[in-house]
N, CA, C and O atoms as a Tinker XYZ file with bonds, in Angstrom:
   380  protein
     1  N   -131.584000   21.764000  -16.010000    73     2
     2  CA  -132.730000   22.306000  -15.309000    64     1     3
     3  C   -133.000000   21.457000  -14.064000    63     2     4     5
     4  O   -132.930000   20.229000  -14.115000    81     3
     5  N   -133.306000   22.118000  -12.952000    73     3     6
     6  CA  -133.612000   21.404000  -11.709000    64     5     7
     7  C   -135.024000   21.734000  -11.262000    63     6     8     9
     8  O   -135.534000   22.830000  -11.494000    81     7
     9  N   -135.631000   20.765000  -10.622000    73     7    10
    10  CA  -136.942000   20.943000  -10.009000    64     9    11
    11  C   -136.802000   20.652000   -8.529000    63    10    12    13
    12  O   -136.116000   19.706000   -8.142000    81    11
    13  N   -137.443000   21.451000   -7.703000    73    11    14
    14  CA  -137.365000   21.207000   -6.264000    64    13    15
    15  C   -138.516000   20.337000   -5.784000    63    14    16    17
    16  O   -138.422000   19.705000   -4.732000    81    15
    17  N   -139.615000   20.301000   -6.558000    73    15    18
    18  CA  -140.764000   19.490000   -6.155000    64    17    19
    19  C   -141.526000   19.015000   -7.387000    63    18    20    21
    20  O   -141.601000   19.707000   -8.402000    81    19
    21  N   -142.084000   17.826000   -7.270000    73    19    22
    22  CA  -142.961000   17.257000   -8.288000    64    21    23
    23  C   -144.269000   16.932000   -7.586000    63    22    24    25
    24  O   -144.288000   16.199000   -6.597000    81    23
    25  N   -145.367000   17.483000   -8.105000    73    23    26
    26  CA  -146.684000   17.229000   -7.507000    64    25    27
    27  C   -147.425000   16.189000   -8.332000    63    26    28    29
    28  O   -147.355000   16.180000   -9.561000    81    27
    29  N   -148.135000   15.315000   -7.631000    73    27    30
    30  CA  -148.958000   14.308000   -8.304000    64    29    31
    31  C   -150.332000   14.292000   -7.640000    63    30    32    33
    32  O   -150.449000   14.225000   -6.416000    81    31
    33  N   -151.371000   14.357000   -8.479000    73    31    34
    34  CA  -152.735000   14.314000   -7.964000    64    33    35
    35  C   -153.122000   12.859000   -7.726000    63    34    36    37
    36  O   -152.895000   11.996000   -8.575000    81    35
    37  N   -153.707000   12.601000   -6.562000    73    35    38
    38  CA  -154.130000   11.248000   -6.192000    64    37    39
    39  C   -155.617000   11.276000   -5.869000    63    38    40    41
    40  O   -156.075000   12.087000   -5.063000    81    39
    41  N   -156.364000   10.381000   -6.506000    73    39    42
    42  CA  -157.775000   10.217000   -6.158000    64    41    43
    43  C   -158.023000    8.739000   -5.897000    63    42    44    45
    44  O   -157.071000    7.977000   -5.732000    81    43
    45  N   -159.242000    8.332000   -5.856000    73    43    46
    46  CA  -159.540000    6.925000   -5.584000    64    45    47
    47  C   -159.889000    6.185000   -6.868000    63    46    48    49
    48  O   -160.525000    5.132000   -6.823000    81    47
    49  N   -159.480000    6.728000   -8.014000    73    47    50
    50  CA  -159.747000    6.117000   -9.310000    64    49    51
    51  C   -158.754000    5.022000   -9.659000    63    50    52    53
    52  O   -158.001000    4.555000   -8.804000    81    51
    53  N   -158.759000    4.620000  -10.921000    73    51    54
    54  CA  -158.045000    3.424000  -11.331000    64    53    55
    55  C   -156.584000    3.550000  -11.712000    63    54    56    57
    56  O   -155.869000    2.553000  -11.610000    81    55
    57  N   -156.084000    4.703000  -12.146000    73    55    58
    58  CA  -154.726000    4.787000  -12.680000    64    57    59
    59  C   -153.746000    5.457000  -11.730000    63    58    60    61
    60  O   -152.700000    5.940000  -12.164000    81    59
    61  N   -154.059000    5.494000  -10.476000    73    59    62
    62  CA  -153.203000    6.195000   -9.516000    64    61    63
    63  C   -151.832000    5.584000   -9.348000    63    62    64    65
    64  O   -150.840000    6.313000   -9.320000    81    63
    65  N   -151.742000    4.273000   -9.236000    73    63    66
    66  CA  -150.457000    3.632000   -8.950000    64    65    67
    67  C   -149.438000    3.962000  -10.032000    63    66    68    69
    68  O   -148.298000    4.304000   -9.717000    81    67
    69  N   -149.827000    3.865000  -11.300000    73    67    70
    70  CA  -148.898000    4.174000  -12.395000    64    69    71
    71  C   -148.508000    5.643000  -12.386000    63    70    72    73
    72  O   -147.350000    5.985000  -12.627000    81    71
    73  N   -149.477000    6.513000  -12.107000    73    71    74
    74  CA  -149.204000    7.958000  -12.059000    64    73    75
    75  C   -148.237000    8.286000  -10.928000    63    74    76    77
    76  O   -147.310000    9.076000  -11.106000    81    75
    77  N   -148.454000    7.678000   -9.763000    73    75    78
    78  CA  -147.593000    7.928000   -8.603000    64    77    79
    79  C   -146.192000    7.379000   -8.857000    63    78    80    81
    80  O   -145.202000    8.036000   -8.534000    81    79
    81  N   -146.100000    6.167000   -9.439000    73    79    82
    82  CA  -144.789000    5.588000   -9.773000    64    81    83
    83  C   -144.005000    6.499000  -10.708000    63    82    84    85
    84  O   -142.823000    6.757000  -10.482000    81    83
    85  N   -144.659000    6.982000  -11.753000    73    83    86
    86  CA  -143.998000    7.868000  -12.707000    64    85    87
    87  C   -143.537000    9.155000  -12.030000    63    86    88    89
    88  O   -142.408000    9.600000  -12.237000    81    87
    89  N   -144.407000    9.748000  -11.226000    73    87    90
    90  CA  -144.046000   10.983000  -10.519000    64    89    91
    91  C   -142.866000   10.753000   -9.581000    63    90    92    93
    92  O   -142.006000   11.624000   -9.444000    81    91
    93  N   -142.817000    9.604000   -8.944000    73    91    94
    94  CA  -141.708000    9.297000   -8.030000    64    93    95
    95  C   -140.401000    9.140000   -8.809000    63    94    96    97
    96  O   -139.349000    9.592000   -8.354000    81    95
    97  N   -140.462000    8.509000   -9.967000    73    95    98
    98  CA  -139.262000    8.376000  -10.801000    64    97    99
    99  C   -138.759000    9.743000  -11.265000    63    98   100   101
   100  O   -137.555000   10.002000  -11.267000    81    99
   101  N   -139.686000   10.611000  -11.654000    73    99   102
   102  CA  -139.297000   11.961000  -12.073000    64   101   103
   103  C   -138.677000   12.716000  -10.894000    63   102   104   105
   104  O   -137.655000   13.384000  -11.048000    81   103
   105  N   -139.298000   12.607000   -9.722000    73   103   106
   106  CA  -138.765000   13.282000   -8.529000    64   105   107
   107  C   -137.369000   12.763000   -8.188000    63   106   108   109
   108  O   -136.478000   13.545000   -7.857000    81   107
   109  N   -137.182000   11.456000   -8.268000    73   107   110
   110  CA  -135.851000   10.901000   -7.986000    64   109   111
   111  C   -134.823000   11.372000   -9.004000    63   110   112   113
   112  O   -133.695000   11.705000   -8.640000    81   111
   113  N   -135.203000   11.399000  -10.269000    73   111   114
   114  CA  -134.280000   11.837000  -11.323000    64   113   115
   115  C   -133.798000   13.269000  -11.084000    63   114   116   117
   116  O   -132.626000   13.577000  -11.298000    81   115
   117  N   -134.693000   14.127000  -10.646000    73   115   118
   118  CA  -134.349000   15.532000  -10.429000    64   117   119
   119  C   -133.990000   15.835000   -8.973000    63   118   120   121
   120  O   -133.826000   16.997000   -8.601000    81   119
   121  N   -133.867000   14.779000   -8.141000    73   119   122
   122  CA  -133.572000   14.936000   -6.721000    64   121   123
   123  C   -134.552000   15.912000   -6.081000    63   122   124   125
   124  O   -134.167000   16.783000   -5.301000    81   123
   125  N   -135.813000   15.750000   -6.425000    73   123   126
   126  CA  -136.873000   16.645000   -5.946000    64   125   127
   127  C   -137.732000   15.932000   -4.900000    63   126   128   129
   128  O   -137.676000   14.713000   -4.736000    81   127
   129  N   -138.491000   16.709000   -4.233000    73   127   130
   130  CA  -139.458000   16.206000   -3.253000    64   129   131
   131  C   -140.731000   15.823000   -4.019000    63   130   132   133
   132  O   -141.140000   16.534000   -4.938000    81   131
   133  N   -141.356000   14.699000   -3.639000    73   131   134
   134  CA  -142.611000   14.284000   -4.249000    64   133   135
   135  C   -143.758000   14.714000   -3.345000    63   134   136   137
   136  O   -143.814000   14.340000   -2.173000    81   135
   137  N   -144.668000   15.501000   -3.899000    73   135   138
   138  CA  -145.805000   16.014000   -3.140000    64   137   139
   139  C   -147.075000   15.377000   -3.687000    63   138   140   141
   140  O   -147.440000   15.601000   -4.841000    81   139
   141  N   -147.741000   14.590000   -2.864000    73   139   142
   142  CA  -149.027000   14.019000   -3.231000    64   141   143
   143  C   -150.121000   14.985000   -2.812000    63   142   144   145
   144  O   -150.114000   15.492000   -1.690000    81   143
   145  N   -151.062000   15.240000   -3.715000    73   143   146
   146  CA  -152.155000   16.167000   -3.414000    64   145   147
   147  C   -153.491000   15.520000   -3.763000    63   146   148   149
   148  O   -153.592000   14.718000   -4.691000    81   147
   149  N   -154.512000   15.889000   -2.994000    73   147   150
   150  CA  -155.860000   15.421000   -3.277000    64   149   151
   151  C   -156.855000   16.405000   -2.682000    63   150   152   153
   152  O   -156.539000   17.151000   -1.755000    81   151
   153  N   -158.049000   16.390000   -3.228000    73   151   154
   154  CA  -159.127000   17.247000   -2.722000    64   153   155
   155  C   -160.441000   16.490000   -2.859000    63   154   156   157
   156  O   -160.603000   15.640000   -3.734000    81   155
   157  N   -161.362000   16.817000   -1.984000    73   155   158
   158  CA  -162.682000   16.189000   -2.024000    64   157   159
   159  C   -163.699000   17.218000   -1.561000    63   158   160   161
   160  O   -163.419000   18.037000   -0.686000    81   159
   161  N   -164.865000   17.168000   -2.148000    73   159   162
   162  CA  -165.916000   18.123000   -1.794000    64   161   163
   163  C   -166.980000   17.440000   -0.944000    63   162   164   165
   164  O   -167.383000   16.308000   -1.213000    81   163
   165  N   -167.417000   18.144000    0.073000    73   163   166
   166  CA  -168.538000   17.676000    0.890000    64   165   167
   167  C   -169.788000   18.356000    0.357000    63   166   168   169
   168  O   -170.156000   19.442000    0.805000    81   167
   169  N   -170.427000   17.717000   -0.588000    73   167   170
   170  CA  -171.582000   18.315000   -1.260000    64   169   171
   171  C   -172.788000   18.415000   -0.319000    63   170   172   173
   172  O   -173.198000   17.411000    0.261000    81   171
   173  N   -173.356000   19.611000   -0.164000    73   171   174
   174  CA  -174.516000   19.778000    0.725000    64   173   175
   175  C   -175.842000   19.543000    0.006000    63   174   176   177
   176  O   -176.880000   20.047000    0.437000    81   175
   177  N   -175.813000   18.786000   -1.081000    73   175   178
   178  CA  -177.033000   18.590000   -1.841000    64   177   179
   179  C   -177.195000   17.123000   -2.202000    63   178   180   181
   180  O   -176.246000   16.341000   -2.147000    81   179
   181  N   -178.383000   16.781000   -2.561000    73   179   182
   182  CA  -178.689000   15.419000   -2.989000    64   181   183
   183  C   -179.551000   15.484000   -4.244000    63   182   184   185
   184  O   -180.315000   16.431000   -4.433000    81   183
   185  N   -179.425000   14.487000   -5.086000    73   183   186
   186  CA  -180.239000   14.419000   -6.298000    64   185   187
   187  C   -181.532000   13.690000   -5.968000    63   186   188   189
   188  O   -181.525000   12.625000   -5.351000    81   187
   189  N   -182.634000   14.281000   -6.390000    73   187   190
   190  CA  -183.945000   13.667000   -6.204000    64   189   191
   191  C   -184.433000   13.182000   -7.569000    63   190   192   193
   192  O   -185.042000   13.951000   -8.313000    81   191
   193  N   -184.174000   11.920000   -7.905000    73   191   194
   194  CA  -184.484000   11.460000   -9.253000    64   193   195
   195  C   -185.972000   11.517000   -9.592000    63   194   196   197
   196  O   -186.339000   11.745000  -10.744000    81   195
   197  N   -186.823000   11.311000   -8.597000    73   195   198
   198  CA  -188.261000   11.316000   -8.897000    64   197   199
   199  C   -188.764000   12.712000   -9.271000    63   198   200   201
   200  O   -189.772000   12.849000   -9.964000    81   199
   201  N   -188.055000   13.747000   -8.809000    73   199   202
   202  CA  -188.452000   15.122000   -9.127000    64   201   203
   203  C   -187.510000   15.759000  -10.133000    63   202   204   205
   204  O   -187.728000   16.887000  -10.575000    81   203
   205  N   -186.441000   15.015000  -10.498000    73   203   206
   206  CA  -185.449000   15.507000  -11.453000    64   205   207
   207  C   -184.878000   16.863000  -11.015000    63   206   208   209
   208  O   -184.755000   17.788000  -11.817000    81   207
   209  N   -184.533000   16.958000   -9.728000    73   207   210
   210  CA  -184.033000   18.215000   -9.187000    64   209   211
   211  C   -183.018000   17.939000   -8.075000    63   210   212   213
   212  O   -182.674000   16.790000   -7.798000    81   211
   213  N   -182.556000   19.005000   -7.454000    73   211   214
   214  CA  -181.621000   18.915000   -6.343000    64   213   215
   215  C   -182.298000   19.416000   -5.069000    63   214   216   217
   216  O   -183.219000   20.231000   -5.121000    81   215
   217  N   -181.834000   18.924000   -3.940000    73   215   218
   218  CA  -182.333000   19.402000   -2.657000    64   217   219
   219  C   -181.138000   19.737000   -1.771000    63   218   220   221
   220  O   -180.145000   19.009000   -1.768000    81   219
   221  N   -181.227000   20.812000   -1.033000    73   219   222
   222  CA  -180.175000   21.198000   -0.094000    64   221   223
   223  C   -180.422000   20.447000    1.208000    63   222   224   225
   224  O   -181.523000   20.461000    1.758000    81   223
   225  N   -179.370000   19.791000    1.684000    73   223   226
   226  CA  -179.472000   19.039000    2.920000    64   225   227
   227  C   -178.961000   19.901000    4.076000    63   226   228   229
   228  O   -177.860000   20.445000    3.989000    81   227
   229  N   -179.730000   20.036000    5.147000    73   227   230
   230  CA  -179.244000   20.818000    6.293000    64   229   231
   231  C   -178.146000   20.095000    7.066000    63   230   232   233
   232  O   -177.412000   20.723000    7.829000    81   231
   233  N   -178.024000   18.776000    6.875000    73   231   234
   234  CA  -177.029000   17.987000    7.599000    64   233   235
   235  C   -175.913000   17.591000    6.643000    63   234   236   237
   236  O   -176.059000   16.647000    5.866000    81   235
   237  N   -174.797000   18.316000    6.700000    73   235   238
   238  CA  -173.669000   18.037000    5.817000    64   237   239
   239  C   -172.754000   16.970000    6.415000    63   238   240   241
   240  O   -171.813000   16.529000    5.754000    81   239
   241  N   -173.009000   16.555000    7.639000    73   239   242
   242  CA  -172.149000   15.606000    8.348000    64   241   243
   243  C   -171.808000   14.348000    7.576000    63   242   244   245
   244  O   -170.626000   14.036000    7.431000    81   243
   245  N   -172.798000   13.602000    7.067000    73   243   246
   246  CA  -172.467000   12.379000    6.321000    64   245   247
   247  C   -171.628000   12.652000    5.075000    63   246   248   249
   248  O   -170.749000   11.862000    4.727000    81   247
   249  N   -171.901000   13.769000    4.407000    73   247   250
   250  CA  -171.115000   14.108000    3.223000    64   249   251
   251  C   -169.690000   14.487000    3.596000    63   250   252   253
   252  O   -168.749000   14.162000    2.871000    81   251
   253  N   -169.527000   15.165000    4.708000    73   251   254
   254  CA  -168.191000   15.518000    5.192000    64   253   255
   255  C   -167.419000   14.257000    5.569000    63   254   256   257
   256  O   -166.233000   14.136000    5.265000    81   255
   257  N   -168.092000   13.325000    6.229000    73   255   258
   258  CA  -167.445000   12.052000    6.581000    64   257   259
   259  C   -166.991000   11.300000    5.335000    63   258   260   261
   260  O   -165.900000   10.730000    5.313000    81   259
   261  N   -167.823000   11.299000    4.304000    73   259   262
   262  CA  -167.482000   10.621000    3.051000    64   261   263
   263  C   -166.288000   11.308000    2.379000    63   262   264   265
   264  O   -165.403000   10.631000    1.855000    81   263
   265  N   -166.254000   12.638000    2.390000    73   263   266
   266  CA  -165.135000   13.380000    1.802000    64   265   267
   267  C   -163.839000   13.071000    2.552000    63   266   268   269
   268  O   -162.796000   12.864000    1.931000    81   267
   269  N   -163.903000   13.041000    3.874000    73   267   270
   270  CA  -162.718000   12.710000    4.673000    64   269   271
   271  C   -162.252000   11.288000    4.411000    63   270   272   273
   272  O   -161.050000   11.032000    4.340000    81   271
   273  N   -163.191000   10.362000    4.268000    73   271   274
   274  CA  -162.838000    8.974000    3.979000    64   273   275
   275  C   -162.151000    8.862000    2.619000    63   274   276   277
   276  O   -161.187000    8.111000    2.475000    81   275
   277  N   -162.637000    9.601000    1.622000    73   275   278
   278  CA  -162.003000    9.593000    0.298000    64   277   279
   279  C   -160.570000   10.110000    0.376000    63   278   280   281
   280  O   -159.671000    9.547000   -0.249000    81   279
   281  N   -160.355000   11.174000    1.137000    73   279   282
   282  CA  -159.002000   11.721000    1.282000    64   281   283
   283  C   -158.082000   10.745000    2.008000    63   282   284   285
   284  O   -156.912000   10.610000    1.652000    81   283
   285  N   -158.605000   10.070000    3.015000    73   283   286
   286  CA  -157.796000    9.083000    3.734000    64   285   287
   287  C   -157.413000    7.916000    2.832000    63   286   288   289
   288  O   -156.290000    7.416000    2.908000    81   287
   289  N   -158.337000    7.477000    1.979000    73   287   290
   290  CA  -158.033000    6.403000    1.018000    64   289   291
   291  C   -156.943000    6.847000    0.053000    63   290   292   293
   292  O   -156.018000    6.086000   -0.234000    81   291
   293  N   -157.047000    8.070000   -0.447000    73   291   294
   294  CA  -156.043000    8.591000   -1.379000    64   293   295
   295  C   -154.675000    8.686000   -0.701000    63   294   296   297
   296  O   -153.658000    8.336000   -1.300000    81   295
   297  N   -154.651000    9.154000    0.537000    73   295   298
   298  CA  -153.386000    9.273000    1.280000    64   297   299
   299  C   -152.762000    7.900000    1.514000    63   298   300   301
   300  O   -151.560000    7.721000    1.318000    81   299
   301  N   -153.576000    6.931000    1.932000    73   299   302
   302  CA  -153.066000    5.577000    2.157000    64   301   303
   303  C   -152.501000    4.981000    0.874000    63   302   304   305
   304  O   -151.447000    4.345000    0.894000    81   303
   305  N   -153.196000    5.185000   -0.237000    73   303   306
   306  CA  -152.721000    4.687000   -1.522000    64   305   307
   307  C   -151.389000    5.327000   -1.888000    63   306   308   309
   308  O   -150.468000    4.634000   -2.319000    81   307
   309  N   -151.276000    6.635000   -1.722000    73   307   310
   310  CA  -150.039000    7.351000   -2.019000    64   309   311
   311  C   -148.870000    6.759000   -1.234000    63   310   312   313
   312  O   -147.824000    6.457000   -1.808000    81   311
   313  N   -149.044000    6.596000    0.060000    73   311   314
   314  CA  -147.958000    6.080000    0.899000    64   313   315
   315  C   -147.656000    4.613000    0.595000    63   314   316   317
   316  O   -146.502000    4.192000    0.677000    81   315
   317  N   -148.668000    3.841000    0.250000    73   315   318
   318  CA  -148.458000    2.433000   -0.086000    64   317   319
   319  C   -147.637000    2.298000   -1.379000    63   318   320   321
   320  O   -146.744000    1.454000   -1.461000    81   319
   321  N   -147.936000    3.117000   -2.373000    73   319   322
   322  CA  -147.224000    3.028000   -3.656000    64   321   323
   323  C   -145.788000    3.511000   -3.526000    63   322   324   325
   324  O   -144.889000    2.900000   -4.104000    81   323
   325  N   -145.544000    4.584000   -2.790000    73   323   326
   326  CA  -144.197000    5.161000   -2.732000    64   325   327
   327  C   -143.285000    4.480000   -1.723000    63   326   328   329
   328  O   -142.098000    4.802000   -1.668000    81   327
   329  N   -143.796000    3.552000   -0.923000    73   327   330
   330  CA  -142.947000    2.953000    0.107000    64   329   331
   331  C   -141.761000    2.185000   -0.470000    63   330   332   333
   332  O   -140.746000    2.028000    0.210000    81   331
   333  N   -141.867000    1.703000   -1.708000    73   331   334
   334  CA  -140.750000    0.976000   -2.305000    64   333   335
   335  C   -139.746000    1.901000   -2.994000    63   334   336   337
   336  O   -138.683000    1.445000   -3.416000    81   335
   337  N   -140.062000    3.172000   -3.113000    73   335   338
   338  CA  -139.169000    4.145000   -3.761000    64   337   339
   339  C   -138.396000    4.924000   -2.703000    63   338   340   341
   340  O   -138.811000    5.024000   -1.549000    81   339
   341  N   -137.287000    5.460000   -3.120000    73   339   342
   342  CA  -136.477000    6.307000   -2.245000    64   341   343
   343  C   -136.781000    7.759000   -2.587000    63   342   344   345
   344  O   -136.028000    8.391000   -3.327000    81   343
   345  N   -137.883000    8.296000   -2.053000    73   343   346
   346  CA  -138.295000    9.669000   -2.354000    64   345   347
   347  C   -138.506000   10.450000   -1.071000    63   346   348   349
   348  O   -138.912000    9.906000   -0.043000    81   347
   349  N   -138.221000   11.734000   -1.160000    73   347   350
   350  CA  -138.627000   12.639000   -0.085000    64   349   351
   351  C   -140.100000   12.940000   -0.332000    63   350   352   353
   352  O   -140.475000   13.322000   -1.440000    81   351
   353  N   -140.927000   12.775000    0.674000    73   351   354
   354  CA  -142.383000   12.844000    0.491000    64   353   355
   355  C   -143.031000   13.958000    1.268000    63   354   356   357
   356  O   -142.529000   14.434000    2.286000    81   355
   357  N   -144.178000   14.355000    0.737000    73   355   358
   358  CA  -145.042000   15.307000    1.418000    64   357   359
   359  C   -146.469000   14.999000    0.946000    63   358   360   361
   360  O   -146.673000   14.605000   -0.202000    81   359
   361  N   -147.438000   15.176000    1.822000    73   359   362
   362  CA  -148.837000   14.946000    1.474000    64   361   363
   363  C   -149.645000   16.193000    1.803000    63   362   364   365
   364  O   -149.485000   16.781000    2.872000    81   363
   365  N   -150.507000   16.591000    0.884000    73   363   366
   366  CA  -151.417000   17.729000    1.114000    64   365   367
   367  C   -152.798000   17.345000    0.641000    63   366   368   369
   368  O   -152.956000   16.720000   -0.407000    81   367
   369  N   -153.805000   17.725000    1.422000    73   367   370
   370  CA  -155.184000   17.456000    1.008000    64   369   371
   371  C   -156.101000   18.524000    1.598000    63   370   372   373
   372  O   -155.756000   19.223000    2.551000    81   371
   373  N   -157.271000   18.619000    0.997000    73   371   374
   374  CA  -158.223000   19.633000    1.444000    64   373   375
   375  C   -159.633000   19.213000    1.085000    63   374   376   377
   376  O   -159.876000   18.536000    0.086000    81   375
   377  N   -160.549000   19.638000    1.930000    73   375   378
   378  CA  -161.982000   19.431000    1.669000    64   377   379
   379  C   -162.566000   20.760000    1.271000    63   378   380
   380  O   -163.763000   20.851000    0.998000    81   379
């Protein structure tokens, strides 16, 4: 059986390096392309603890900036981990 691509989800959590290493080994074994993927949401709401409710924010800009920063961190981590492996790479992300 052959695989043309192996996808690995990357976030800014704790077990990414091991997950990416394993995915790269699988991709190399099957001579497949390694595709790193990540997603982040720009939440237009904030929690108001004193009222125990949510509020819609008209300014999504700071949340969008935070989502973009999270994706950039995930992308940098992906490329940093795979640089020692011999893999064909691709990166995809979305907000």
